[in-house]
């Protein structure tokens, strides 16, 4: 299944992904998700489709530890977030809730490109450009957590935190 | 054998096999895990996904803390409901509840809980503040902290450390906030991602814990996992002031510790620093930002507004009033600070200057409560972040600086050098 690339600039903060002014909606995630990334691109929450990709630059997700940020991106149906680099809390949060956060060379992707992700083989296919972007394997621990669909199912399954 | 950084030492003491080095991924025991009203409901929901008792691990209930600090008093029924979820959960499970008005989580952690050598995790990016007391403390998301609360442990990658050397004596009008802004201008907002910052130098030897907390608080603005400062006599004095001197221990990194890189500057040559709107690393000396019009000043947040900050603010406001039409909001970081301001007459001075003083909490800092700026407002804030939309209105702009620079700016209605009033 392929999806379209939504390109974002460097240093997208969690304040832009999930603005603090909507704090009242934090226990109403479907409503909160209607504001996903709207401060960065107003049309995003209105036009994003299931299977699309969020494509950032450097330091995607900097700032606050609010896990609501990756949660609402996932609720929009986003397949994965691709970026040159991630802020560490956002990266960890994404994996913990089962949203793939992929570190790769996003300069090879343009707005609207059709992308396909192969997590197991660690590459993104850019169908529009006819290219493949390889990315480094994530750490074994991260991979294992993602495979279980997030940290809670992972701990439920193994009964403990383990290092893969 | 290579020596250890502070991060390696503290993580090592909490890891199963004792000795760790940067780059290793380890499971560590957690001394304190906390959350607050902004992330607590999500965390509680994650905990409820575990079958059976949410706290199956070796939970130490006195060391699991819920704060109600982000939106106090709650401005909407939704936030009121959220806070009730947090309150009932904490009380129902016999956990520690730091209720509305008691203060910002990081300030209360530094006053009542964090101690040298602790390993602390919380659902807030500025959890790193307690690094000023030589605690390895780091922010994570709700799911990670839910697991840390349940199992009393978490996993960490032992960070590489960047050594930040601050030498010299701070001149009049220059504070820890100016030093960390200067460091951010060198590091950038991703210059320390996944790393630990360790602050050294004669300026640190001379700095009291309140300033050290400000430095550690903004480590995350460079992307760092934590910011750490040795524990010395000043740390001891601080803990004594908060009636827990028995929790003091001396701690420092080894002489031959291995650092990934170093940055250094001489603080005696520093002027007050200001971060221009958009990003905390967009920093200029006040002389280059001077005169820019400002119509709201916020003195608050976990970065500043400890009692020492408030004393400086009162000194500047003495016999002065805020500029006409300017909105001046002052939010003490904790109840203890608030009471201190009352007892020392600081409140009188600040209120007479025209400030609106709000209950202890996060206040204006992140845009969910009062003080949300109007379109095209320009705010000068003593907080730590000025990303677009941070204060609740993407059409407003935010400058950052020390409480002293904020106070001087409030008097003149434009960005001003605090030395004019000191
Ligand atoms: S004062 Fe601001 S930065 Fe500090 S915890 Fe509260 S919202 Fe976060």
Coordinates of C-alpha atoms and ligand atoms in Angstrom, one line a residue:
Chain A
X1 CA 0.0 0.0 0.0
X2 CA 1.4 3.4 -1.0
X3 CA 0.7 6.8 0.4
X4 CA 1.5 10.5 -0.3
X5 CA 4.4 12.5 1.2
X6 CA 3.5 15.5 3.3
X7 CA 6.7 17.5 3.6
X8 CA 7.6 19.6 6.6
X9 CA 10.5 21.9 7.4
X10 CA 13.3 21.3 9.9
X11 CA 12.7 21.6 13.7
X12 CA 8.9 20.9 13.7
X13 CA 8.1 21.3 17.4
X14 CA 5.5 19.4 19.4
X15 CA 3.8 22.8 19.9
X16 CA 3.2 22.8 16.2
X17 CA 2.1 19.1 16.0
X18 CA -0.2 19.3 19.0
X19 CA -0.7 22.9 20.3
X20 CA -1.0 23.5 24.0
X21 CA -4.0 25.7 23.4
X22 CA -6.0 22.5 22.7
X23 CA -5.1 21.0 26.1
X24 CA -8.8 20.8 26.9
X25 CA -9.1 18.1 24.2
X26 CA -6.4 15.8 25.5
X27 CA -8.9 13.4 26.9
X28 CA -10.8 13.5 23.6
X29 CA -8.2 12.3 21.2
X30 CA -10.5 12.1 18.0
X31 CA -11.2 15.8 18.4
X32 CA -7.6 16.6 19.2
X33 CA -6.5 14.8 16.1
X34 CA -8.5 17.3 14.0
X35 CA -5.8 19.8 14.8
X36 CA -2.8 17.6 14.0
X37 CA 0.1 19.7 12.7
X38 CA -2.3 22.6 11.8
X39 CA 0.1 25.2 13.0
X40 CA 2.7 23.9 10.5
X41 CA 0.3 23.2 7.6
X42 CA -3.3 24.2 8.0
X43 CA -4.6 21.8 5.4
X44 CA -2.9 18.8 6.9
X45 CA -5.6 17.5 9.2
X46 CA -8.3 18.2 6.6
X47 CA -6.7 16.5 3.7
X48 CA -4.5 13.7 5.1
X49 CA -5.5 10.3 4.0
X50 CA -4.9 6.8 5.5
X51 CA -1.5 5.5 4.5
X52 CA 0.1 9.0 3.9
X53 CA 3.5 9.8 5.2
X54 CA 4.7 12.7 7.3
X55 CA 8.1 13.7 6.0
X56 CA 10.2 16.0 8.2
X57 CA 13.7 17.4 8.0
X58 CA 16.1 17.7 10.9
X59 CA 15.1 17.4 14.6
X60 CA 11.4 16.4 14.0
X61 CA 9.3 16.6 17.2
X62 CA 11.5 18.8 19.3
X63 CA 10.2 20.2 22.5
X64 CA 7.6 18.8 24.9
X65 CA 7.3 15.2 26.0
X66 CA 3.5 15.2 25.1
X67 CA 2.9 11.7 23.7
X68 CA -0.3 13.1 22.3
X69 CA 1.8 14.4 19.4
X70 CA 2.7 11.0 17.8
X71 CA -0.7 9.6 18.9
X72 CA -2.7 12.1 16.9
X73 CA -0.4 11.7 13.9
X74 CA -1.1 8.0 14.1
X75 CA -4.8 8.6 14.5
X76 CA -4.8 10.6 11.2
X77 CA -3.9 7.2 9.6
X78 CA -0.3 8.2 8.9
X79 CA 1.8 5.1 8.0
X80 CA 5.1 6.4 9.3
X81 CA 7.0 9.6 10.1
X82 CA 10.2 9.9 8.1
X83 CA 12.9 12.5 9.0
X84 CA 16.6 13.2 8.8
X85 CA 16.7 13.1 12.6
X86 CA 14.2 13.1 15.5
X87 CA 14.1 14.7 18.9
X88 CA 14.7 11.9 21.3
X89 CA 11.5 12.0 23.4
X90 CA 9.3 12.2 20.2
X91 CA 11.2 9.2 18.7
X92 CA 10.8 7.1 21.8
X93 CA 7.1 8.0 22.1
X94 CA 6.4 7.1 18.5
X95 CA 7.8 3.7 18.9
X96 CA 6.1 3.2 22.2
X97 CA 2.7 3.8 20.7
X98 CA 3.5 1.7 17.5
X99 CA 4.1 4.5 15.0
X100 CA 7.1 3.9 12.9
X101 CA 9.6 6.8 13.1
X102 CA 12.2 6.3 10.4
X103 CA 15.5 8.1 10.1
X104 CA 16.4 8.4 6.4
X105 CA 17.5 10.9 3.8
X106 CA 14.3 12.8 3.3
X107 CA 15.9 15.3 0.9
X108 CA 15.2 12.6 -1.8
X109 CA 11.4 13.0 -1.3
X110 CA 9.3 15.8 -2.7
X111 CA 5.9 17.0 -1.6
X112 CA 3.2 14.6 -2.9
X113 CA 5.5 11.8 -3.9
X114 CA 4.0 8.4 -3.6
X115 CA 5.9 6.3 -1.1
X116 CA 5.8 2.7 0.1
X117 CA 7.5 1.5 3.3
X118 CA 9.1 -1.9 3.8
X119 CA 9.9 -2.0 7.5
X120 CA 11.4 -5.5 7.5
X121 CA 13.8 -4.8 4.6
X122 CA 14.5 -1.2 5.8
X123 CA 13.7 0.8 2.7
X124 CA 11.3 3.3 1.4
X125 CA 10.3 3.1 -2.2
X126 CA 9.6 6.4 -3.9
X127 CA 7.2 5.3 -6.6
X128 CA 7.0 8.8 -8.1
X129 CA 10.8 9.1 -8.6
X130 CA 11.5 5.5 -9.1
X131 CA 14.1 5.4 -6.3
X132 CA 14.7 3.4 -3.2
X133 CA 15.9 5.0 0.1
X134 CA 17.6 2.6 2.4
X135 CA 17.6 3.4 6.1
X136 CA 19.6 1.9 9.0
X137 CA 17.9 -0.7 11.1
X138 CA 16.6 0.6 14.3
X139 CA 17.9 -0.7 17.6
X140 CA 16.8 -4.3 18.4
X141 CA 14.9 -3.0 21.5
X142 CA 13.0 -0.4 19.4
X143 CA 12.3 -3.0 16.7
X144 CA 10.9 -5.5 19.2
X145 CA 8.7 -2.9 20.8
X146 CA 7.4 -1.7 17.4
X147 CA 6.8 -5.3 16.4
X148 CA 4.5 -5.9 19.4
X149 CA 2.6 -2.7 18.5
X150 CA 4.0 -0.6 21.3
X151 CA 5.5 -0.7 24.8
X152 CA 2.4 -1.7 26.7
X153 CA 1.7 -4.9 24.6
X154 CA 5.4 -5.6 24.7
X155 CA 5.6 -5.5 28.5
X156 CA 2.3 -7.5 28.8
X157 CA 3.7 -10.2 26.5
X158 CA 7.1 -10.5 28.3
X159 CA 6.0 -9.5 31.8
X160 CA 9.1 -7.3 32.1
X161 CA 11.4 -4.9 30.3
X162 CA 14.0 -6.9 28.4
X163 CA 16.8 -5.8 26.2
X164 CA 16.6 -7.5 22.9
Chain B
X1 CA 40.9 2.9 32.8
X2 CA 38.8 5.7 31.5
X3 CA 37.0 7.7 34.1
X4 CA 33.3 8.2 34.3
X5 CA 31.1 11.2 33.5
X6 CA 28.3 12.0 36.0
X7 CA 25.7 10.4 33.6
X8 CA 27.8 7.2 33.5
X9 CA 28.2 7.2 37.3
X10 CA 24.6 7.7 38.2
X11 CA 23.2 5.3 35.6
X12 CA 25.9 2.8 36.6
X13 CA 24.6 2.9 40.2
X14 CA 21.1 2.0 39.0
X15 CA 22.0 -0.6 36.4
X16 CA 22.2 -4.4 37.2
X17 CA 25.8 -4.8 36.3
X18 CA 27.1 -1.7 38.0
X19 CA 29.5 -0.1 35.5
X20 CA 28.3 1.4 32.3
X21 CA 29.8 3.4 29.5
X22 CA 28.2 5.8 26.9
X23 CA 26.5 4.0 24.1
X24 CA 25.3 1.0 26.1
X25 CA 21.6 0.4 26.4
X26 CA 20.7 -0.7 29.9
X27 CA 17.8 -1.3 32.2
X28 CA 17.9 0.9 35.3
X29 CA 16.1 1.2 38.6
X30 CA 14.1 4.3 38.9
X31 CA 14.1 6.4 42.2
X32 CA 11.2 8.7 41.3
X33 CA 8.6 8.6 38.6
X34 CA 6.1 11.4 38.1
X35 CA 3.4 12.8 35.9
X36 CA 1.1 15.8 35.8
X37 CA -2.3 17.0 34.7
X38 CA -1.2 17.5 31.1
X39 CA -0.1 13.9 30.6
X40 CA -1.5 12.1 33.6
X41 CA -4.9 11.1 32.1
X42 CA -3.1 9.5 29.2
X43 CA -0.7 7.8 31.5
X44 CA -3.5 6.5 33.7
X45 CA -5.2 5.2 30.6
X46 CA -2.1 3.4 29.5
X47 CA -1.7 1.8 33.0
X48 CA -5.3 0.6 32.7
X49 CA -4.3 -1.5 29.7
X50 CA -2.3 -3.8 31.9
X51 CA -4.2 -6.8 33.1
X52 CA -4.5 -7.2 36.9
X53 CA -3.1 -4.7 39.3
X54 CA -1.7 -1.7 37.6
X55 CA 1.2 -1.7 40.0
X56 CA 2.5 -5.2 39.9
X57 CA 6.1 -4.3 40.4
X58 CA 8.0 -3.2 43.5
X59 CA 6.2 0.1 43.5
X60 CA 7.3 2.6 46.0
X61 CA 4.2 4.7 46.5
X62 CA 6.1 7.5 48.2
X63 CA 8.2 7.9 45.1
X64 CA 5.4 7.9 42.5
X65 CA 4.1 11.5 42.3
X66 CA 1.2 13.2 40.5
X67 CA 1.3 17.0 40.1
X68 CA -1.6 19.2 39.2
X69 CA 0.4 22.2 37.9
X70 CA -0.2 22.9 34.3
X71 CA -3.6 24.5 34.2
X72 CA -4.4 25.7 37.7
X73 CA -7.1 26.6 38.5
X74 CA -8.6 24.8 35.5
X75 CA -10.0 27.1 32.9
X76 CA -12.4 24.6 31.3
X77 CA -14.6 21.7 32.5
X78 CA -12.6 19.3 30.4
X79 CA -9.4 20.2 32.2
X80 CA -11.2 20.2 35.5
X81 CA -12.3 16.6 34.7
X82 CA -8.8 15.7 33.7
X83 CA -7.5 17.0 37.0
X84 CA -10.1 15.0 38.9
X85 CA -9.0 11.8 37.1
X86 CA -5.4 12.5 38.2
X87 CA -6.4 13.5 41.8
X88 CA -8.6 10.4 42.3
X89 CA -6.1 8.1 40.8
X90 CA -3.3 9.3 43.0
X91 CA -5.4 9.3 46.2
X92 CA -7.0 5.9 45.3
X93 CA -3.7 4.2 44.9
X94 CA -2.0 5.9 47.9
X95 CA 0.5 7.8 45.7
X96 CA 1.8 11.2 46.3
X97 CA -0.5 14.0 45.1
X98 CA 1.0 17.5 44.7
X99 CA -2.3 19.4 44.3
X100 CA -3.1 22.6 42.5
X101 CA -1.3 25.6 43.9
X102 CA 1.6 23.6 45.3
X103 CA 3.7 24.5 42.3
X104 CA 5.3 23.4 39.1
X105 CA 6.5 19.7 39.1
X106 CA 10.2 20.6 38.5
X107 CA 10.3 23.2 41.2
X108 CA 8.6 21.0 43.7
X109 CA 10.9 18.0 42.8
X110 CA 13.9 20.3 43.4
X111 CA 12.5 21.5 46.7
X112 CA 11.2 18.3 48.2
X113 CA 12.4 15.2 46.4
X114 CA 15.4 15.2 44.1
X115 CA 18.8 14.4 45.6
X116 CA 22.3 13.9 44.3
X117 CA 22.7 10.5 42.6
X118 CA 19.0 9.9 42.1
X119 CA 17.6 8.6 38.8
X120 CA 14.3 10.4 38.1
X121 CA 11.9 10.1 35.2
X122 CA 8.8 12.2 34.5
X123 CA 6.3 12.9 31.7
X124 CA 7.7 16.3 31.1
X125 CA 10.6 17.4 28.9
X126 CA 12.0 19.7 31.6
X127 CA 12.4 16.8 34.1
X128 CA 16.1 17.5 33.5
X129 CA 15.8 20.4 35.9
X130 CA 16.8 18.2 38.9
X131 CA 20.2 17.8 37.2
X132 CA 21.0 21.0 39.0
X133 CA 21.1 18.9 42.1
X134 CA 23.1 16.2 40.4
X135 CA 20.2 13.8 39.8
X136 CA 20.1 12.0 36.5
X137 CA 16.6 13.1 35.5
X138 CA 15.0 12.9 32.1
X139 CA 11.7 13.4 30.4
X140 CA 9.8 10.7 28.6
X141 CA 6.3 10.2 27.3
X142 CA 3.2 8.9 29.2
X143 CA 3.7 5.2 28.1
X144 CA 7.3 5.1 29.2
X145 CA 6.5 6.6 32.6
X146 CA 3.4 4.3 33.0
X147 CA 5.8 1.3 32.6
X148 CA 8.4 3.0 34.9
X149 CA 5.7 3.4 37.5
X150 CA 4.5 -0.2 37.2
X151 CA 7.9 -1.9 37.1
X152 CA 10.1 0.7 38.9
X153 CA 12.5 0.6 36.1
X154 CA 13.1 1.9 32.6
X155 CA 15.6 1.4 29.8
X156 CA 18.1 4.0 28.7
X157 CA 20.9 4.5 26.3
X158 CA 23.8 5.8 28.3
X159 CA 24.4 9.2 26.7
X160 CA 27.7 10.6 25.5
X161 CA 28.5 13.8 27.4
X162 CA 29.2 17.3 26.1
X163 CA 31.3 19.3 28.7
X164 CA 30.2 22.9 29.0
X165 CA 32.9 25.0 30.6
X166 CA 31.7 28.3 32.1
X167 CA 34.7 30.3 33.4
X168 CA 34.9 33.7 35.2
X169 CA 32.7 35.8 37.4
X170 CA 29.2 36.8 36.1
X171 CA 29.0 40.6 35.9
X172 CA 26.2 42.6 37.3
X173 CA 22.9 41.8 35.5
X174 CA 24.1 38.5 34.1
X175 CA 22.5 35.3 35.5
X176 CA 22.4 31.6 34.8
X177 CA 19.6 32.2 32.3
X178 CA 21.9 34.4 30.2
X179 CA 24.6 31.7 30.4
X180 CA 22.3 28.9 29.2
X181 CA 20.9 31.1 26.4
X182 CA 24.5 31.7 25.3
X183 CA 25.3 28.0 25.4
X184 CA 22.2 27.3 23.3
X185 CA 23.3 29.8 20.7
X186 CA 26.5 27.7 20.3
X187 CA 24.8 24.3 20.5
X188 CA 21.6 24.9 18.6
X189 CA 18.3 23.1 19.3
X190 CA 19.6 19.7 18.2
X191 CA 23.3 20.1 19.2
X192 CA 23.0 17.8 22.1
X193 CA 20.3 15.4 21.0
X194 CA 20.6 12.1 22.9
X195 CA 23.5 13.5 24.9
X196 CA 24.1 14.7 28.4
X197 CA 25.4 18.2 29.1
X198 CA 27.8 18.5 32.1
X199 CA 28.5 22.0 33.3
X200 CA 31.9 22.8 34.7
X201 CA 34.1 25.8 35.5
X202 CA 34.7 28.5 38.0
X203 CA 31.3 30.1 37.2
X204 CA 29.6 26.8 38.3
X205 CA 31.7 26.6 41.5
X206 CA 30.4 30.1 42.4
X207 CA 26.8 29.4 41.4
X208 CA 24.1 28.5 43.9
X209 CA 21.7 25.7 43.2
X210 CA 18.9 27.9 42.1
X211 CA 21.1 29.0 39.1
X212 CA 22.2 25.5 38.5
X213 CA 18.6 24.4 38.2
X214 CA 18.1 27.1 35.5
X215 CA 21.0 25.7 33.5
X216 CA 19.9 22.1 33.8
X217 CA 16.3 23.1 33.0
X218 CA 17.2 24.3 29.5
X219 CA 19.5 21.4 28.6
X220 CA 16.5 19.9 26.8
X221 CA 16.4 23.0 24.6
X222 CA 19.6 21.7 23.0
X223 CA 17.9 18.3 22.6
X224 CA 19.8 16.8 25.6
X225 CA 18.6 13.9 27.7
X226 CA 19.8 15.6 30.8
X227 CA 22.0 18.4 32.1
X228 CA 24.2 17.6 35.1
X229 CA 26.1 19.6 37.7
X230 CA 28.3 18.2 40.5
X231 CA 27.1 18.0 44.0
X232 CA 29.2 20.1 46.4
X233 CA 28.9 22.3 49.5
X234 CA 26.4 24.6 47.7
X235 CA 24.3 21.5 47.0
X236 CA 24.5 20.7 50.7
X237 CA 23.5 24.2 51.7
X238 CA 20.5 24.0 49.4
X239 CA 19.3 20.6 50.8
X240 CA 19.8 22.0 54.3
X241 CA 17.6 24.9 53.5
X242 CA 14.9 22.5 52.5
X243 CA 15.4 20.3 55.6
X244 CA 16.8 17.3 54.0
X245 CA 20.5 17.6 54.4
X246 CA 20.7 13.9 55.2
X247 CA 20.1 13.3 51.4
X248 CA 23.3 15.1 50.5
X249 CA 26.3 13.3 49.1
X250 CA 29.3 14.7 47.3
X251 CA 29.5 13.7 43.6
X252 CA 31.6 14.7 40.7
X253 CA 32.8 13.2 37.5
X254 CA 36.2 11.6 37.3
X255 CA 39.2 13.8 36.3
X256 CA 39.8 11.5 33.3
X257 CA 36.2 11.1 32.2
X258 CA 35.7 10.9 28.5
X259 CA 33.7 13.7 26.8
X260 CA 32.4 13.6 23.3
X261 CA 33.1 17.3 22.9
X262 CA 33.5 20.6 24.9
X263 CA 32.3 24.1 24.6
X264 CA 33.6 26.9 26.7
X265 CA 33.1 30.6 27.2
X266 CA 34.0 33.3 29.7
X267 CA 30.9 34.6 31.5
X268 CA 32.7 37.7 32.7
X269 CA 32.5 39.0 29.1
X270 CA 28.8 38.2 28.8
X271 CA 26.0 40.7 28.6
X272 CA 22.4 39.8 29.3
X273 CA 21.1 37.6 26.5
X274 CA 17.8 37.5 24.7
X275 CA 16.3 34.7 22.5
X276 CA 14.5 36.2 19.5
X277 CA 11.0 34.9 18.6
X278 CA 10.8 31.4 17.1
X279 CA 13.5 29.4 18.8
X280 CA 15.5 29.4 22.0
X281 CA 18.8 29.1 20.1
X282 CA 18.2 32.3 18.2
X283 CA 20.1 34.4 20.8
X284 CA 21.5 37.9 20.7
X285 CA 23.1 40.1 23.4
X286 CA 20.5 42.5 24.8
X287 CA 22.3 45.5 23.2
X288 CA 21.3 44.1 19.8
X289 CA 17.6 43.5 20.7
X290 CA 17.1 46.6 22.8
X291 CA 14.2 48.9 22.0
X292 CA 12.0 46.3 20.4
X293 CA 8.4 47.0 21.5
X294 CA 6.8 44.5 24.0
X295 CA 3.3 44.5 25.3
X296 CA 3.2 41.5 27.5
X297 CA 5.8 40.4 30.1
X298 CA 5.6 36.9 31.8
X299 CA 7.8 36.3 34.8
X300 CA 7.3 32.7 35.6
X301 CA 7.9 29.0 34.6
X302 CA 10.2 26.2 35.9
X303 CA 13.2 27.9 34.3
X304 CA 13.1 30.9 36.6
X305 CA 11.0 32.3 39.4
X306 CA 12.6 30.7 42.4
X307 CA 12.8 33.0 45.4
X308 CA 16.2 34.3 44.4
X309 CA 14.8 35.3 41.0
X310 CA 11.9 37.1 42.6
X311 CA 14.3 39.1 44.9
X312 CA 16.1 40.4 41.8
X313 CA 12.7 41.2 40.1
X314 CA 11.6 43.1 43.2
X315 CA 14.9 45.0 43.3
X316 CA 14.3 46.2 39.8
X317 CA 10.6 47.0 40.3
X318 CA 11.3 49.0 43.5
X319 CA 9.9 52.5 42.9
X320 CA 9.0 51.7 39.3
X321 CA 5.8 50.9 37.5
X322 CA 5.2 48.8 34.5
X323 CA 4.7 50.7 31.2
X324 CA 1.2 51.8 30.5
X325 CA -0.9 49.3 28.6
X326 CA 1.6 46.5 29.1
X327 CA 0.3 43.3 30.5
X328 CA 2.6 42.1 33.3
X329 CA 1.9 38.6 34.7
X330 CA 4.0 37.1 37.5
X331 CA 3.6 33.5 38.5
X332 CA 5.7 32.1 41.4
X333 CA 6.9 28.6 40.6
X334 CA 5.7 27.1 43.9
X335 CA 3.8 27.7 47.0
X336 CA 7.0 27.9 49.0
X337 CA 8.2 30.7 46.6
X338 CA 4.9 32.4 46.8
X339 CA 5.0 32.4 50.6
X340 CA 8.6 33.6 50.6
X341 CA 7.5 36.5 48.3
X342 CA 4.8 37.4 50.8
X343 CA 7.1 37.3 53.8
X344 CA 9.8 39.3 52.2
X345 CA 7.5 42.0 50.9
X346 CA 8.4 41.0 47.3
X347 CA 4.7 40.7 46.5
X348 CA 4.0 44.2 47.6
X349 CA 6.6 45.6 45.3
X350 CA 5.6 43.5 42.3
X351 CA 1.9 44.3 42.7
X352 CA 2.6 48.0 43.2
X353 CA 4.5 47.9 40.0
X354 CA 1.3 46.8 38.3
X355 CA 1.7 43.0 38.1
X356 CA -1.1 40.5 37.9
X357 CA 0.1 37.8 40.2
X358 CA -1.3 34.3 39.5
X359 CA -1.3 31.1 41.6
X360 CA 1.8 29.0 41.5
X361 CA 1.9 26.8 38.4
X362 CA 2.9 26.8 34.7
X363 CA 0.8 29.8 34.0
X364 CA 1.3 31.6 30.7
X365 CA 4.2 29.3 29.7
X366 CA 2.5 26.9 27.4
X367 CA -0.7 28.5 26.2
X368 CA -3.5 26.6 27.9
X369 CA -4.3 29.0 30.6
X370 CA -4.6 32.7 31.3
X371 CA -2.4 35.3 29.7
X372 CA -2.9 34.0 26.1
X373 CA -1.6 36.8 23.9
X374 CA -3.7 38.7 21.4
X375 CA -2.9 38.6 17.7
X376 CA 0.3 40.4 17.0
X377 CA 1.2 40.7 20.7
X378 CA 4.9 40.6 21.5
X379 CA 5.7 38.8 24.8
X380 CA 8.9 38.9 26.8
X381 CA 9.0 35.7 28.9
X382 CA 11.4 34.3 31.5
X383 CA 10.4 30.8 30.4
X384 CA 12.3 28.4 28.2
X385 CA 10.5 28.1 24.9
X386 CA 9.3 30.5 22.2
X387 CA 8.3 28.1 19.4
X388 CA 5.5 29.4 17.2
X389 CA 2.2 29.1 19.0
X390 CA 3.8 28.1 22.3
X391 CA 2.0 30.7 24.4
X392 CA -1.4 29.9 22.9
X393 CA -1.6 32.2 19.8
X394 CA 0.5 31.4 16.7
X395 CA 0.1 35.1 15.7
X396 CA 2.0 36.3 18.7
X397 CA 5.8 36.5 19.1
X398 CA 7.8 35.6 22.2
X399 CA 11.2 36.7 23.3
X400 CA 13.1 34.9 26.1
X401 CA 15.4 36.3 28.7
X402 CA 16.2 36.4 32.4
X403 CA 13.7 37.6 35.0
X404 CA 15.8 40.7 35.4
X405 CA 15.7 41.5 31.7
X406 CA 11.9 40.8 31.8
X407 CA 11.4 43.2 34.7
X408 CA 13.4 46.0 33.0
X409 CA 11.5 45.4 29.8
X410 CA 8.2 45.6 31.7
X411 CA 9.1 49.0 33.0
X412 CA 10.2 50.5 29.7
X413 CA 7.7 48.7 27.5
X414 CA 10.5 47.7 25.2
X415 CA 13.4 45.3 25.5
X416 CA 15.8 46.8 28.0
X417 CA 19.1 46.1 29.7
X418 CA 18.4 45.3 33.3
X419 CA 21.7 47.0 34.3
X420 CA 19.9 50.2 33.9
X421 CA 18.0 49.4 37.1
X422 CA 20.6 47.6 39.2
Ligands
LIG1 S1 6.5 25.9 33.4 FE1 6.4 25.7 31.2 S2 8.2 24.5 30.6 FE2 7.9 24.3 32.9 S3 6.7 22.4 33.2 FE3 5.3 24.1 33.1 S4 4.7 24.2 30.9 FE4 6.5 23.0 31.0

